[in-house]
């Protein structure tokens, strides 16, 4: 190819300020050369149609100077350039080849020199709409300054220890990337926002090397040389149903915000970011064939730690550490920020599935359960209609002990089906012969474009499109039966949590995924009914993928594979073998949490830029934990110069427990704060007493109760416990455990719980009625036949309507 024609053809794509290269012009292979004074990185595209040059100065001891040559070279021109560089540097050793690589992960500085992190080997793990997804097979860290300009600091013990700590982040495990597909974003976002690219991609919450690439991106004003790494899980397999094949992709994206290990990252921070925040996307697609367009569908669900200020401390003496609930955020401002962020990301409604326990001899999880309900109730007071949070309590642990795995999954599946009715799924037919910047090989087949609008403005599209089909003719033959459904959008998301958001959460996410795949296959025209039986071979293959994802996410956050008792029972695994496996995983998790997670957390903080090493300041390993504050004996202070230090105890970000003479026993006589007192302070100081779950069967949340308090109403600002340690809080979505409504007192709740209506019967009453919350929180759209129960009954009208008709309950 003539070099002039090459430059003319590519000039518009390689000089874009924000790095918005076209798909065919992405550089995918690089060769690194060195002279005494410079590194030269040569990059080219997959088709070997153009070459670019990046020059990195090696004579600066502690600064990073990079120059991106804007010239587009042909292969011959590039070889000639390298020859001339070699000739000009013969006196100092000439030009030497260093390594082949496949992208820059980023640059990092510890105490003096900069290092460059490179992908030196990769492997293909999947394809989305013709765009290849890669995993890292091997990486390398290359020091930038030449050996002759480095000082003794570059070889110091601290410098080497920082290098070793960073290298403990294994980039060959669970990191993935793509040159041409925005794998950090959902399929729906990519197709409805095709102009999201360049710098803005790295600022999303799922790009883990945002900090490492920040300097070079800001310097070069493009992203041509770097790759955006996503951390989590990726698996693609081919499945079949009714003799028709389709592709399944499961992607789990772990947030880089408030990231870390099990006991060192719990709850929420002051910015509303939660620990163990993972977005799971399930993509189903078929290839275009026989004149039909390619059809693709996706659905997104999330998991995340309970968004309160709470913590647990790893202990060598206690395999099950106590839960500590902080009262610093009296008005739940951080919780509110968290859910506002979810609405911005996914639209409404936000559906919360809370799987933690309802009964304990010594309340632990029940304290968080009650406080979480209080938080949702407080937030919903300022929300109306579709914007209200939907909240469902469902004790998976208790149900799994009382029922077989099939019954548990069946009940969760019905909850999932109802959630899908509210949020919908994403579906889109695509043609492969038209160009689109977001997915350059494909475009929406109805009008050769996509709907460029916010998800929140499309909430009604799901309801309008569920039962409608629109005929789209393929090729030139209008007689072909190529009818497909129009584009459908997902609006809203299901958020699932337990305590760790690992084991129980993964079971619930599998149930949701199985219900969703039925809707997706129905949209693709593979099946008529969205219901897929648990004994269907597809359900078993599906379970294996979700089990693999659960194990991967559990290793990342908890240090062991997930506890999969329900999955093991479904496979028919011998009970003794299952118990042995669960015991081993418990010990493995305990060992990692107690002895290894401290260093793992430090490595994560270093990789993400949460800790910036500086000469003359305390080293990372000299600090007690991963927090950003330092505790003195009588308080706390922020470190200066941007360095982030740590605290004595690992709590949610900003929750500082200072040293004091008070003990957990003092909590037994804590007075209750009324709503006017709570409004005076948004965040209490670090010396505010926290709530412990140890030392007494009497536990404290907003108010201490030794037993039931007569006349205490669940609508108040107080939470309460009965003599069994059961929290008297109320769901506003559907509480299949307690059969309670927000208008009932705690005495009524105990009475309702003693009725003969079982949880399984209630779940069977799930209906597909559209629901919404009125200003009072009790308005329900649907069929009304409340005449079956007497208005003069001692039960509330809403409770009677729910028992007789199975309608949803709202706070």
mmCIF file of C-alpha atoms in Angstrom, residues 274 551 643:
data_model
loop_
_atom_site.group_PDB
_atom_site.id
_atom_site.type_symbol
_atom_site.label_atom_id
_atom_site.label_comp_id
_atom_site.label_asym_id
_atom_site.label_seq_id
_atom_site.Cartn_x
_atom_site.Cartn_y
_atom_site.Cartn_z
ATOM 1 C CA UNK A 274 -20.307 -0.062 48.670
ATOM 2 C CA UNK A 551 -16.412 -19.257 42.976
ATOM 3 C CA UNK A 643 -0.720 10.616 51.485
#
